[in-house]
XYZ file of C-alpha atoms in Angstrom:
583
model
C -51.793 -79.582 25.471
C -53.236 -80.458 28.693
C -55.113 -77.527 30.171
C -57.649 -79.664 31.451
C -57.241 -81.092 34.923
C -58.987 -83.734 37.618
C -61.192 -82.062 40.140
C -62.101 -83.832 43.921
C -64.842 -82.084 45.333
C -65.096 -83.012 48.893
C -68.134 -84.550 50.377
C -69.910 -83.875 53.811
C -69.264 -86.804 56.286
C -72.767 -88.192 56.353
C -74.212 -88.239 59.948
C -70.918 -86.955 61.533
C -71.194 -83.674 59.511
C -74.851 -83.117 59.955
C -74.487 -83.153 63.557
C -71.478 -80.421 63.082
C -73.972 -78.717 61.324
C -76.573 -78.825 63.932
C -73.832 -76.969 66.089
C -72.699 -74.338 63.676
C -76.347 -73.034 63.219
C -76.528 -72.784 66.921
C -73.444 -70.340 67.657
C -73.232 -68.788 63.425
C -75.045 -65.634 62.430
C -75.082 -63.990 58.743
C -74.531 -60.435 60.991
C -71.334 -60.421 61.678
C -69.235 -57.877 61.561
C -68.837 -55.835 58.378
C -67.861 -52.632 59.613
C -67.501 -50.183 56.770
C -64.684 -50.864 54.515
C -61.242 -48.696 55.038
C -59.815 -49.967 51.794
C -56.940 -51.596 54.359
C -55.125 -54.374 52.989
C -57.045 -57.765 54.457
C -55.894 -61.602 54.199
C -58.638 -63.136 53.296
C -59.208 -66.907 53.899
C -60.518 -68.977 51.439
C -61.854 -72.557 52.031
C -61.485 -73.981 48.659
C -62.032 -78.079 47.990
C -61.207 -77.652 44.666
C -57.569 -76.457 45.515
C -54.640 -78.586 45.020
C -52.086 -75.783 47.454
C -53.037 -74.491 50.059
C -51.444 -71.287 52.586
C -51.355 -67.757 51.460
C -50.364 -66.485 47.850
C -48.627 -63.995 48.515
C -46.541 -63.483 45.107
C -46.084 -63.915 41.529
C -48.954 -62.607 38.987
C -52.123 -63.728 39.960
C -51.691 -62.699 43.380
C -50.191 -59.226 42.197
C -53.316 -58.500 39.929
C -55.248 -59.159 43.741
C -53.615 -57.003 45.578
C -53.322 -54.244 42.975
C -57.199 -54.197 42.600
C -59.004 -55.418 45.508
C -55.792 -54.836 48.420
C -56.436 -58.844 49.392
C -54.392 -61.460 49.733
C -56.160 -64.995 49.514
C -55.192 -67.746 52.302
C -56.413 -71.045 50.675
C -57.090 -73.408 53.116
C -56.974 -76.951 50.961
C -58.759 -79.739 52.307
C -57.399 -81.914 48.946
C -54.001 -80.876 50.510
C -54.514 -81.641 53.826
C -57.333 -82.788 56.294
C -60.102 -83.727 53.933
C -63.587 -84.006 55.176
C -62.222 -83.667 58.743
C -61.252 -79.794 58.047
C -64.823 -79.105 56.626
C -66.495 -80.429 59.918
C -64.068 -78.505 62.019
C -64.340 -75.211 60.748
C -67.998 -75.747 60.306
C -68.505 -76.694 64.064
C -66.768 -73.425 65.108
C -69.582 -71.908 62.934
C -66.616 -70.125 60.616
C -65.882 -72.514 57.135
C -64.429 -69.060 55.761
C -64.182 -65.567 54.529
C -64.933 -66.867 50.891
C -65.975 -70.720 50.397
C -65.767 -72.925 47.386
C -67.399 -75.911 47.776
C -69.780 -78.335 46.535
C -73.189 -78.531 46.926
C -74.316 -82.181 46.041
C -75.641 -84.651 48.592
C -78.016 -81.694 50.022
C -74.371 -79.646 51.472
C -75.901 -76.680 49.977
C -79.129 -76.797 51.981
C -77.247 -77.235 55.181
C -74.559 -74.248 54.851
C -77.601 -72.080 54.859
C -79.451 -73.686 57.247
C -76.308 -73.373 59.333
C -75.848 -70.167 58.591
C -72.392 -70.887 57.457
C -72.902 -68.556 54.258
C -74.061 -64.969 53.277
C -76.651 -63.746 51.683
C -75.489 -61.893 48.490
C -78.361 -60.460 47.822
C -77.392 -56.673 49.261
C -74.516 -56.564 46.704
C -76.071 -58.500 43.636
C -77.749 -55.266 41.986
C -73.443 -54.006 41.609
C -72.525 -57.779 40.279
C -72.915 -56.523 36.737
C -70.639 -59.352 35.511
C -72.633 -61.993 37.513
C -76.167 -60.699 36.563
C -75.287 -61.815 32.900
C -75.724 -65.087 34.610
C -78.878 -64.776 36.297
C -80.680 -67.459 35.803
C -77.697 -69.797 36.899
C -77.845 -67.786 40.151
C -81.507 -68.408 40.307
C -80.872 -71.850 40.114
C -78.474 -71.817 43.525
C -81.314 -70.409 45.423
C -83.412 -72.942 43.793
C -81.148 -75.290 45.083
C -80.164 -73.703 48.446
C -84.545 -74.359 49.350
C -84.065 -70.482 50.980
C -84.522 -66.951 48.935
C -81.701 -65.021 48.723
C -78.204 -65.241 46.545
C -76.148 -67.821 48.399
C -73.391 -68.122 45.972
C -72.539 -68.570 42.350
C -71.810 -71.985 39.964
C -68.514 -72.446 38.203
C -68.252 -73.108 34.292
C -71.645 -71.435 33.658
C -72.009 -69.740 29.817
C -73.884 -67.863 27.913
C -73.900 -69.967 25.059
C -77.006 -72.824 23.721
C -77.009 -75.835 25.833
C -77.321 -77.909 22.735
C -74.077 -76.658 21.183
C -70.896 -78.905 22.198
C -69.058 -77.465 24.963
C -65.669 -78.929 24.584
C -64.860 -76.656 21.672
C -62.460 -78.589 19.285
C -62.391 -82.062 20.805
C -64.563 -83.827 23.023
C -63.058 -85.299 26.329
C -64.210 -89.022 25.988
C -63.515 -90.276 22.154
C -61.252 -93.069 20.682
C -57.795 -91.695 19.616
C -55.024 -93.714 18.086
C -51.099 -93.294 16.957
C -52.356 -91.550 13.651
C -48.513 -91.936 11.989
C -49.111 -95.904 12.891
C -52.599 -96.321 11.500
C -51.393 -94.243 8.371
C -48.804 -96.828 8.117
C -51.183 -99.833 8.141
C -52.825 -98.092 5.105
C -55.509 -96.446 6.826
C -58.015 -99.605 7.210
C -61.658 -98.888 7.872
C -63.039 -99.125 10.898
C -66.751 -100.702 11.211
C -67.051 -101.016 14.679
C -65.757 -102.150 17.482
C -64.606 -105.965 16.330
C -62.757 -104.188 13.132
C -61.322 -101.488 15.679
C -59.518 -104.687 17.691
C -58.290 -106.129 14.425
C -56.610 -102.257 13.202
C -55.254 -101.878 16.613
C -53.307 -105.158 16.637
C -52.444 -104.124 13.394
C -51.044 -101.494 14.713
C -49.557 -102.802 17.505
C -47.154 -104.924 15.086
C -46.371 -102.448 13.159
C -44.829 -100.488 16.009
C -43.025 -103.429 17.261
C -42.093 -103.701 14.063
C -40.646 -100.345 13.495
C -39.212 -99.744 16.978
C -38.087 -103.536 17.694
C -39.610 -103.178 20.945
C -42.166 -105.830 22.454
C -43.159 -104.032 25.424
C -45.649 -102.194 23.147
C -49.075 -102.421 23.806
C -51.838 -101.212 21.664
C -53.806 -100.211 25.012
C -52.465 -99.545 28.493
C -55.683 -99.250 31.552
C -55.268 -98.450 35.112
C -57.981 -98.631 38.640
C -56.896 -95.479 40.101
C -60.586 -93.806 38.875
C -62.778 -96.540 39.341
C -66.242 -95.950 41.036
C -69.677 -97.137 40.800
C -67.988 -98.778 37.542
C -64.832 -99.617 36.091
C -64.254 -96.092 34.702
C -62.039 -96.627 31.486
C -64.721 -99.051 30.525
C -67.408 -96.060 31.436
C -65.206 -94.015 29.361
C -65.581 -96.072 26.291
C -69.529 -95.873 26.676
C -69.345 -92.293 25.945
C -68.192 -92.878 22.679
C -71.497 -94.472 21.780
C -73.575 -91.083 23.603
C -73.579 -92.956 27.486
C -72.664 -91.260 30.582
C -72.942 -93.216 33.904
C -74.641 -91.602 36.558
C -74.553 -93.339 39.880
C -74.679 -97.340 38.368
C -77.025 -96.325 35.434
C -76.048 -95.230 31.712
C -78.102 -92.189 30.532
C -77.972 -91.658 26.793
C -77.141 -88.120 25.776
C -80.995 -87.795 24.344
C -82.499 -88.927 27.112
C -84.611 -91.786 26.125
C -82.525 -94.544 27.540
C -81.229 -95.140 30.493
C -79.193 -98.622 31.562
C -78.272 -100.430 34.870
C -74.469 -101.379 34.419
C -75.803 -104.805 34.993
C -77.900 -105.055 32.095
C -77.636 -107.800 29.788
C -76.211 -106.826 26.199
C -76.054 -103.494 27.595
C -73.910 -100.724 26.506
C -71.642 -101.125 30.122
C -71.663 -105.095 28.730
C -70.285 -104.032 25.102
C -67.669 -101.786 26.889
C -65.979 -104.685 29.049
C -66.814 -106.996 25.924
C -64.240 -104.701 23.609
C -61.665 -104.734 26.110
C -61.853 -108.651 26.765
C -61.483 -108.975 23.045
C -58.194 -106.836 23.538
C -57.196 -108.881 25.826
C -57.459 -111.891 23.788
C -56.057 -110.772 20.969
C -52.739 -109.912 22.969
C -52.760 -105.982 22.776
C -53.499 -104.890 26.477
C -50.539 -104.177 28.722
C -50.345 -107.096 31.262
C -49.717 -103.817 33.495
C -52.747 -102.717 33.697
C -54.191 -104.364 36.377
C -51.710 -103.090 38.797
C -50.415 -99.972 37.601
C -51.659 -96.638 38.727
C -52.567 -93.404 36.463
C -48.746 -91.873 36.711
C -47.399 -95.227 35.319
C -50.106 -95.549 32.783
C -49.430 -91.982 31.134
C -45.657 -92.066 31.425
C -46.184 -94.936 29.179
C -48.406 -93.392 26.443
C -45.547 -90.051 26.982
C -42.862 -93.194 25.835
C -44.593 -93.912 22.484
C -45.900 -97.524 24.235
C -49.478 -97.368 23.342
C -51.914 -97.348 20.548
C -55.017 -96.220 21.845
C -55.840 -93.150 23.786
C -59.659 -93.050 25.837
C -59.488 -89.327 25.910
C -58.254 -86.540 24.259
C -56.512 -85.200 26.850
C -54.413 -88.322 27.457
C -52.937 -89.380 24.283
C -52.690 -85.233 22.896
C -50.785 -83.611 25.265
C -48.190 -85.967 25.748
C -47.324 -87.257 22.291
C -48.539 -84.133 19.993
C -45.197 -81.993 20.598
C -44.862 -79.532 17.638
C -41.423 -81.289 16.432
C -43.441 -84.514 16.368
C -46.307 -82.854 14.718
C -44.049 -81.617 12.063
C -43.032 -85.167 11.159
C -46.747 -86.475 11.155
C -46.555 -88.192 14.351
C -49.317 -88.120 17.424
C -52.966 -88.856 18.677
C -55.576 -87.949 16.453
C -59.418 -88.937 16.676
C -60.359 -92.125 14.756
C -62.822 -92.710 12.114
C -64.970 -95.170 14.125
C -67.787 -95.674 11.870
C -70.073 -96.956 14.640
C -69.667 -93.894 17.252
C -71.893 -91.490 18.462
C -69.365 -89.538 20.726
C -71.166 -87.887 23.575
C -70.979 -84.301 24.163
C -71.983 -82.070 27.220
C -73.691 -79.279 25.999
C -72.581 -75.592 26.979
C -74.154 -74.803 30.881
C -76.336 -71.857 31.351
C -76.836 -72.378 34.919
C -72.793 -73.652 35.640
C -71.676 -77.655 36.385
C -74.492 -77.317 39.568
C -71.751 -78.924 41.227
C -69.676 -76.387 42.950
C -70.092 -72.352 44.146
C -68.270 -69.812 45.443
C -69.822 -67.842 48.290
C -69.123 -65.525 51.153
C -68.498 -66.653 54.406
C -71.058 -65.578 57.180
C -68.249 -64.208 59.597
C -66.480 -62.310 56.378
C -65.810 -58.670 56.742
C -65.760 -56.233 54.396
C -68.257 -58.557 52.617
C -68.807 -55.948 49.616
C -65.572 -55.581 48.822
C -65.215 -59.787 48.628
C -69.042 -59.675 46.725
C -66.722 -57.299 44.122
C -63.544 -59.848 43.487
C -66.512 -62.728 43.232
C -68.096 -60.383 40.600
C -64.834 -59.773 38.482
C -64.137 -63.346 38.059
C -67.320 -63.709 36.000
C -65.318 -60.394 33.851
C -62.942 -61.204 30.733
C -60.452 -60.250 33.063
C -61.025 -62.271 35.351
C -61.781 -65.150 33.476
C -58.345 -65.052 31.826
C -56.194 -63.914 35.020
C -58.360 -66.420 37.670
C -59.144 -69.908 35.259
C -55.891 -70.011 33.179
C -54.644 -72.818 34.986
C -58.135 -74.829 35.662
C -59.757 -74.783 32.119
C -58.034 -74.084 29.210
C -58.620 -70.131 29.293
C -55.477 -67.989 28.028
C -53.524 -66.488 30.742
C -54.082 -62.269 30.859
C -53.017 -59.749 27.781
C -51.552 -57.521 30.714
C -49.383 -60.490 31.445
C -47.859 -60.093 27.644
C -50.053 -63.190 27.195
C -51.767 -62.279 23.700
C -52.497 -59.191 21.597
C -55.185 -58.375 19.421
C -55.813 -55.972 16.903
C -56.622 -52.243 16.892
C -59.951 -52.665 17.117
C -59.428 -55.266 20.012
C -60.400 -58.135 18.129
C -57.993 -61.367 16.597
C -56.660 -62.568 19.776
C -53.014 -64.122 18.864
C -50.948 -65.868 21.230
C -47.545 -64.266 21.838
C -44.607 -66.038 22.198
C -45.104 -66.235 25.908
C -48.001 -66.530 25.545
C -47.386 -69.548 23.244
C -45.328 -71.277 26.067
C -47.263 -70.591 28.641
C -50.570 -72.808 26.972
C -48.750 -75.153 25.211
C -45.324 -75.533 26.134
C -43.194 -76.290 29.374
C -43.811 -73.071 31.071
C -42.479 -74.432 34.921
C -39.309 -72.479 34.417
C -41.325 -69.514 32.120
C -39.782 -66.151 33.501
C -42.586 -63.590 34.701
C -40.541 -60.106 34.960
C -40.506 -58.123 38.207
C -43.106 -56.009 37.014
C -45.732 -58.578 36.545
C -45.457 -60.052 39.961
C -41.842 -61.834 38.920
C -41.063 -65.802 39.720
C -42.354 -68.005 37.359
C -45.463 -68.534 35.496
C -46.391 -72.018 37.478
C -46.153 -70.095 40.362
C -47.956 -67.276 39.608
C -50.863 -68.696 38.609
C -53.908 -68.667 40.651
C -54.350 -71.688 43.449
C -58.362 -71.540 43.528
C -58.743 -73.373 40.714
C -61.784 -72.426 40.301
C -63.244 -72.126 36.643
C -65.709 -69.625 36.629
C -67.288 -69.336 33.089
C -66.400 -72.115 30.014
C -63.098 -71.807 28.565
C -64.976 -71.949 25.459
C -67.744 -69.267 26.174
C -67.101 -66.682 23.734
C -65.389 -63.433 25.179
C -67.537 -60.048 24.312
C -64.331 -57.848 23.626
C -62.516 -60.304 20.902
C -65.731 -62.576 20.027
C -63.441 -65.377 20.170
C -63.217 -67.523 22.511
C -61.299 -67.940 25.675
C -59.770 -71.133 25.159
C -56.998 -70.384 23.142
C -57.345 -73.307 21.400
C -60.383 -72.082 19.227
C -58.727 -68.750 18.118
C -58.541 -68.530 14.198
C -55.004 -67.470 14.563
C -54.173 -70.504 16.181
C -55.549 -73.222 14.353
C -53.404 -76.274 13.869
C -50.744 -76.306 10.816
C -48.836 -79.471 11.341
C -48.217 -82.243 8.786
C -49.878 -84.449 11.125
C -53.034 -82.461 10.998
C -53.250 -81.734 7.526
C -52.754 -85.803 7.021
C -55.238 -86.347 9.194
C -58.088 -83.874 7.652
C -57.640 -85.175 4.451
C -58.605 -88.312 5.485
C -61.403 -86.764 7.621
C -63.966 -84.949 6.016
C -61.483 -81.820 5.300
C -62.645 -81.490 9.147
C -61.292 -78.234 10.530
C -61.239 -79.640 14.292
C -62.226 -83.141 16.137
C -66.038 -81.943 16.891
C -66.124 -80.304 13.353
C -65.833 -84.027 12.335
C -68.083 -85.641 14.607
C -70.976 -82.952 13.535
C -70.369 -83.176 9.824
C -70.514 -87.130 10.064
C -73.611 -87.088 12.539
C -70.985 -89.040 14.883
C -72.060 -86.985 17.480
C -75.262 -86.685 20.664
C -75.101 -83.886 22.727
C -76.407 -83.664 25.816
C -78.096 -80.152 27.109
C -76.387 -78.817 29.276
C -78.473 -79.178 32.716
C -77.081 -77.823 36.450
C -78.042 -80.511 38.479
C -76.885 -82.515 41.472
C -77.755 -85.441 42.831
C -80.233 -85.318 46.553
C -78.544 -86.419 49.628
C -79.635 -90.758 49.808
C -80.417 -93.000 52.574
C -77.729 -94.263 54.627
C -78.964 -97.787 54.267
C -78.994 -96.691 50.119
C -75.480 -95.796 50.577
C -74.315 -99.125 52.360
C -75.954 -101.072 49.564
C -74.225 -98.995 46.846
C -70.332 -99.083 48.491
C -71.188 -103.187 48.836
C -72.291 -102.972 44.899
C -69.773 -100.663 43.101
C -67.463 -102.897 44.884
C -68.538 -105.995 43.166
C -69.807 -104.240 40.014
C -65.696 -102.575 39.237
C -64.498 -106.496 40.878
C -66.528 -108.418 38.024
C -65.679 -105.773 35.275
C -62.083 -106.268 35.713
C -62.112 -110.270 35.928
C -64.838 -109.967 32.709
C -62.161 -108.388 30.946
C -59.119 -111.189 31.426
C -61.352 -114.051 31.319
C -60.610 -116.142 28.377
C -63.390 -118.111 27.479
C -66.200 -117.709 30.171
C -66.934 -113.876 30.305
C -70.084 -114.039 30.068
C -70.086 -116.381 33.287
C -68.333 -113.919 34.955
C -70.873 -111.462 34.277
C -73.866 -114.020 34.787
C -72.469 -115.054 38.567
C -71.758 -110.897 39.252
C -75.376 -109.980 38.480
C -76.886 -112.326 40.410
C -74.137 -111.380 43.400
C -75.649 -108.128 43.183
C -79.141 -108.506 43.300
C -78.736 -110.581 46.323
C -76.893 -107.607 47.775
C -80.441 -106.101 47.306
C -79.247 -103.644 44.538
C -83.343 -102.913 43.461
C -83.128 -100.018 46.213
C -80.093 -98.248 44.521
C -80.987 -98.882 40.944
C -84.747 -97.554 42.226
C -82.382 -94.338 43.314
C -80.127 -93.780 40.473
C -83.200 -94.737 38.209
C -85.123 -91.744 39.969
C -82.016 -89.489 39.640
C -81.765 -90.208 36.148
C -85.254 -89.164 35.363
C -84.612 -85.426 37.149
C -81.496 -85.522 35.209
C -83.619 -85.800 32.108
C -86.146 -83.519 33.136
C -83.553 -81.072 34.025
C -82.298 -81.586 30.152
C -85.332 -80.891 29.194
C -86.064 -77.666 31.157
C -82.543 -76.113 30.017
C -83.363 -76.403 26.411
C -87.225 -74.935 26.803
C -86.124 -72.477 28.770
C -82.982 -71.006 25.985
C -85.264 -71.032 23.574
C-alpha cells in the first residue's frame, strides 16, 4: 500500500531572498483589510510548497466538503509545479506570498516571514481554535521559533501521543525487507549480520533465477536520484542499526553518538562496506549506477529484486492481495544484528513546515476556522487522506463503525480507495462526482499523524492499524510464525529489542554561513562521489575511502562538521526536552 509519499519543501534563495525580504517588510502590513465577513463565496489562494498541482480545485470531494462548510474555494499556487524558489521571492517582494501559506520554516524562513510581515498573527482567533489548542504546546513552539510573540502558524504531523512510542504504526519506514516466498524457499537461513545477510541474499538471488529462468535478477537494485550530503540508500541502511544523518553527521536514535560520514569504521563506512560486498558477490543490478527512482521501482513492481530498503518500496508494489494469498511479497527480515530506528510520535509537529494566514488575507477568521478544522477528525480524514496514510471521510462511504461509533471498518470503497487502484474509483454526483484521485485534496498537507489515535473510534487514523483490518494472508501468517507470532513489523522489532526510538523533537536546523554552505555543496559532492566508487571497487575500497577523506579535509570540511556537530547537539537537547516535558 503506498500511502506514504516524497515531500520537497522549498528553500529561501539565500542572499537573493533576504533582500526580497528586506522589500516586502517595507510595503507589507498585518492590517489589511478584513472587513467583516458576508459569508460570500471567496477563492482563496493558497501558496503551498508542499503541493504537487497547482490552480484552483474547483470539483470532486474534497473541494465539495470546502465549499459546503467554509463557501471557499482553494487556488494552490505550486512552486514544486512550477517556478520554484523564484515564485516565493516574487510574491514575497510584492509583500503578498498568500491568503493561506504552507511553507517551511528551516534555514531561519520563519523568522523572516514575520519580520516581513508576510504572515498574520493568529492570536485574535486562537481562543475559537478548539481543535488546534489540543496542540498547544506545538503552537508554542512556532512562536518559539518565529523569535516574535504571537501565533504565526501551526506544524504539520503533530500528535498527541508519547514521543517515545514508534510513530510509524505497523512498520517502520527504513528496515531490511526481502522476497519472503524466496527466503522461505532457501529454508529460512539465519541471518547474523550483515556478512550472513549477503550470503542469504545471493542465495536468494539463485533461487529466483532458478525458478523464473531469468538472469536479469538482481538481489538488490540502487539508484542517485535522492542523494545529498550522502549517498542516501547507503544512509538508509544506517537506520537499520538506530542512525539518522543529519547534515554529514550520523546521530544515533539515543543520542549518545553522533558520527561524521567520514569516520573511520563508522556506521556510514559499514553501510557502503555491505553494499561493496554485494557488489562482489554479483547480486547488485549493474543498473544502478545510472538508473533513476522510476526505473528502479518498476523493477522491484517486475519481481527483479530481492531486497527492499524501505517498507514502502518493496510492500506496495509486490504485496497485491492475490499474491498475498499464494504467500508471495516483502516482508521484514529477521536481521539478528539490527536495531531499526524509529521516530518517535511529535508533540510539537515535524518543526519543518506550517500553515499560516497570509498578511493581506481577508476574511482572516473565517480562514483561522478551515485551519482549525483540519486539526478535527474530520478534517484529518477529508484533508490528509492522500499525504499520510489517514482513511479518506465516513461521509464519503469511506468506513463505518459501530452504533456506538467505535470499530472503524473499511468499506468496500473504502477498501479500494487505501489499498487498491482507486484512479478510475467512481465518486457519485452527490459526493462531489469524478473520481476519487481527483477529488482528493491538492495541499498535501498532513496535519496530525496518520497514526495519532482518533477520539471518536479510539483507533487510529491510519487505516492500517484498525483491528478490523489486520492482515489475513498466507503470506503473513507464514511470516509470523517464523517471527515471534508478531502481530505487525514494529510488534516484532519491540518484542525482540530490535528496535531505538528516537523522541520525537520539532526542530529545524538555523540558517548557516554562506562560506559554510560553499564548503558543504563542494563536500556532499565528493562525500556521495567516493561512496558510489567505494561501493564498485573490487579490491581497494578502503583506498577509495582513505584518498576521499583526506580530499575532504583539504576542502576544509572542520567548519561544516563544527556546524552539523553543533546542530546535532540541539537536536539532542531538543530530544531531551520533548521527553521531560510529556512526562
Amino acid at each position: 500500500m503506498e500511502l506514504k509519499k516524497k515531500f520537497t519543501t522549498v528553500l529561501a534563495a539565500g542572499v537573493a531572498a533576504a533582500t526580497l525580504f528586506s522589500v516586502a517588510a517595507c510595503g507589507s502590513s498585518n492590517d489589511a483589510s478584513d472587513t467583516k465577513d458576508d459569508g460570500s463565496e471567496m477563492t482563496v489562494e493558497v501558496f503551498d510548497s508542499l503541493a504537487n498541482s497547482q490552480g484552483v480545485q474547483k470539483s470532486g470531494w474534497f473541494a465539495k466538503i470546502v465549499k459546503d462548510k467554509f463557501n471557499i474555494k482553494l487556488n494552490i499556487i505550486a512552486p514544486n509545479v512550477s517556478g520554484g524558489d523564484t515564485v516565493f521571492d516574487t510574491r514575497s517582494a510584492s509583500g503578498n506570498l498568500g491568503d493561506l501559506v504552507i511553507v517551511g520554516t528551516g534555514n531561519g524562513r520563519l523568522n523572516k516571514l514575520v519580520k516581513a510581515k508576510l504572515i498574520t498573527d493568529m492570536t485574535p482567533y486562537y481562543s475559537s481554535m478548539k481543535n488546534v489548542k489540543k496542540y498547544d504546546s506545538a503552537v508554542k513552539s512556532i512562536t518559539k521559533q518565529a523569535g516574535k510573540d504571537g501565533v504565526w502558524g501551526v506544524p504539520q504531523s503533530v500528535s498527541s501521543q508519547s514521543p517515545t512510542d514508534p510513530s510509524e504504526g505497523n512498520e517502520p519506514g527504513a528496515a531490511p525487507y526481502i522476497r519472503w516466498d524466496i527466503y522461505k524457499e532457501i529454508g529460512y537461513p539465519e541471518i547474523k549480520d550483515l556478512d550472513s545477510f549477503v550470503d542469504v541474499l545471493k542465495q536468494m538471488q539463485d533461487r529466483a533465477r532458478q525458478d523464473t529462468g531469468e538472469d536479469d535478477i538482481y538481489a538488490l537494485s540502487l539508484f542517485k536520484d535522492w542523494d545529498g550530503d550522502v549517498m542516501q540508500n547507503a544512509a538508509s541502511i544506517c537506520n537499520w542499526f538506530g542512525y539518522t544523518n543529519q547534515g554529514s553527521v550520523f546521530i544515533s536514535a539515543d543520542g549518545k553518538d553522533v558520527q561524521p560520514a567520514t569516520q573511520k569504521g563508522g556506521i556510514y563506512e559499514q553501510a557502503l562496506e555491505f553494499l561493496n560486498k554485494c557488489e562482489q558477490a554479483g547480486i547488485v543490478d549493474p543498473d544502478s549506477t545510472t538508473q533513476d527512482w522510476d526505473t528502479m521501482q518498476t523493477k522491484v513492481t517486475n519481481g527483479k529484486t530481492m531486497l527492499s530498503l524501505w517498507s514502502w518500496l518493496g510492500k506496495p508494489r509486490m504485496n497485491s492481495d492475490e499474491n498475498k494469498a499464494k504467500g508471495v511479497g516483502f516482508m521484514l527480515a529477521p536481521l539478528q544484528s539490527m536495531k531499526v530506528y524509529s521516530a518517535g510520535f511529535q508533540p510539537d509537529g515535524d518543526g519543518a513546515t506550517i500553515v499560516a494566514i497570509g498578511s493581506k488575507a481577508k476574511n482572516k477568521a473565517r480562514l483561522a476556522k478551515f485551519i482549525d478544522w483540519m486539526y478535527s477528525p474530520e478534517g484529518i480524514y477529508a484533508a490528509s487522506s492522500n499525504s499520510g496514510g489517514a482513511a479518506c471521510p465516513k461521509d464519503l462511504g469511506c468506513f463505518t463503525t459501530d452504533s456506538d461509533g467505535k470499530n472503524p471498518t473499511l468499506t468496500d470503497f473504502g477498501q479500494q480507495a487505501m489499498t487498491g487502484d482507486h484512479a478510475n474509483l467512481k465518486v457519485s454526483d452527490k459526493l462531489g462526482g469524478s473520481t476519487y484521485d481527483d477529488g482528493y485534496s491538492k495541499l498535501n498537507f498532513k496535519a496530525v499523524s496518520q497514526n495519532d489515535i482518533d477520539p471518536d473510534t479510539g483507533e487510529a487514523y491510519n487505516p492500517l492499524l484498525w483491528k478490523s483490518n489486520q492482515d489475513e494472508s498466507e503470506l503473513f501468517k507464514d511470516w509470523s510464525a517464523h517471527m515471534e507470532n508478531a502481530t505487525n513489523d514494529i510488534d516484532y522489532l519491540q518484542k525482540t529489542g530490535r528496535i531505538s526510538v528516537a523522541a520525537g523533537a520539532s526542530y529545524t536546523t538555523p540558517q548557516e554561513d554562506s562560506t559554510v554552505s560553499a564548503t558543504r555543496s563542494s563536500v556532499k559532492s565528493e562525500t556521495v562521489n567516493a561512496s558510489w566508487q567505494a561501493i564498485t571497487a573490487a579490491g581497494n575500497f578502503e583506498k577509495v575511502l582513505n584518498e576521499a577523506r583526506t580530499k575532504i579535509e583539504n576542502l576544509g570540511y572542520k567548519d561544516v562538521l563544527k556546524v552539523d556537530q553543533d546542530n546535532a547537539k540541539d537536536l539532542i537537547k531538543a530530544r531531551k526536552a520533548i521527553v521531560k516535558e510529556s512526562k
